[in-house]
XYZ file of C-alpha atoms in Angstrom:
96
model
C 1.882 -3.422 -2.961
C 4.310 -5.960 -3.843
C 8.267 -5.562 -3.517
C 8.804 -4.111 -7.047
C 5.802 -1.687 -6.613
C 7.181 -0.080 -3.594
C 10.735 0.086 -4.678
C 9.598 2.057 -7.994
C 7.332 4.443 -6.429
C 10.237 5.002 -4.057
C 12.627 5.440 -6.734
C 10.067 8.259 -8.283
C 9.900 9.935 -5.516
C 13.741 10.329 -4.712
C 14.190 11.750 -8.501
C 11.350 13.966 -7.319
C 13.296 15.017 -4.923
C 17.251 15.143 -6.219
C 18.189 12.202 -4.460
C 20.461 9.845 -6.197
C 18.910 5.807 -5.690
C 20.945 3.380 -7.199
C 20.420 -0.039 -8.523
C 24.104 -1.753 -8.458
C 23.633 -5.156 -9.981
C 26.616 -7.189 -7.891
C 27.095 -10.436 -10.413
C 27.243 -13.267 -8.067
C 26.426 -11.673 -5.303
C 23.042 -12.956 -4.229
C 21.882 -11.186 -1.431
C 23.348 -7.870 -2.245
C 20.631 -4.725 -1.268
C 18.086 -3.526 -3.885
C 19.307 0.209 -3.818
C 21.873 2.398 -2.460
C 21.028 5.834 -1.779
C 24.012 8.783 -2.410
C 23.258 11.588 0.560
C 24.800 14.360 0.830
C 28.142 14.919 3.364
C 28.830 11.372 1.932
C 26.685 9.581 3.585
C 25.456 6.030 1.842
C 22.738 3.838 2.783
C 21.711 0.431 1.257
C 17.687 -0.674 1.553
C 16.383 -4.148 0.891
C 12.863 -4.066 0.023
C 10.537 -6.428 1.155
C 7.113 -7.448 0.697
C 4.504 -6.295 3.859
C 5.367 -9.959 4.776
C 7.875 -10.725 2.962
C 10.835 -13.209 4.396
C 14.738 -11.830 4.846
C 16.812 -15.093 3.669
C 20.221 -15.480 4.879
C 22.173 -14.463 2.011
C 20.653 -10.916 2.491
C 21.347 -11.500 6.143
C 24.638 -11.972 5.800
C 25.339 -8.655 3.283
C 23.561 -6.468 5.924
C 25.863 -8.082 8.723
C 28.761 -7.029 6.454
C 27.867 -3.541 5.572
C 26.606 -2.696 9.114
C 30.582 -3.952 10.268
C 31.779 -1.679 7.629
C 30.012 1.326 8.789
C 27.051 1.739 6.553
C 23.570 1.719 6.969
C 21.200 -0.709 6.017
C 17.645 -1.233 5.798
C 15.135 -3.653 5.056
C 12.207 -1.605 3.628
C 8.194 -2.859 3.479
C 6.463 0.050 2.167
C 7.231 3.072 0.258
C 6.278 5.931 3.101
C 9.096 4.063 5.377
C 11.943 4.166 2.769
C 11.135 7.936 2.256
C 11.259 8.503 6.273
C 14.719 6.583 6.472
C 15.681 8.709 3.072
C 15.091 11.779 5.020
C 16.546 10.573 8.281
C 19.711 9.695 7.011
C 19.964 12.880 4.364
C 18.782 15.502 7.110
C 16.292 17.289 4.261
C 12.905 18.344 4.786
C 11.270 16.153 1.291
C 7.786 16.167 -0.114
């Protein structure tokens, strides 16, 4: 599966399951995570999806070192079974 393959059978699967994945388009802002996932208890988490071998560049490097400083989680995401175990993780929920 490429990158856009995984991160829309992920996306079916959290409106399966009531979870709220976002796409937030940041204008200029190369680099910026894919999707940003709204958990309950407030909890946010941005994933990067990546190709099975796909390269992290620095610009998304550099977003991940921010967000991590600010608290959040982030993820860099190569297949669709792995964003759904971090979605779960990070939500505490027992998903299909």
């Amino acid at each position: 599966m490429n990158e856009y393959q995984i991160e829309q059978a992920f996306v079916r699967w959290c409106k399966k399951n009531g979870i709220l994945c976002l796409k937030l388009v940041a204008l200029s802002r190369r680099g910026f995570p894919d999707r940003t996932l709204l958990l309950p208890h407030g909890v946010v988490v941005f994933l990067e999806f990546k190709q099975p071998k796909g390269r992290v560049r620095a610009h998304q490097k550099k977003y991940e070192a921010i967000l991590k400083k600010l608290g959040f989680a982030h993820h860099y995401v190569r297949s669709v079974e792995e964003a759904k175990e971090i979605a779960k993780h990070h939500a505490n929920i027992q998903a299909t």
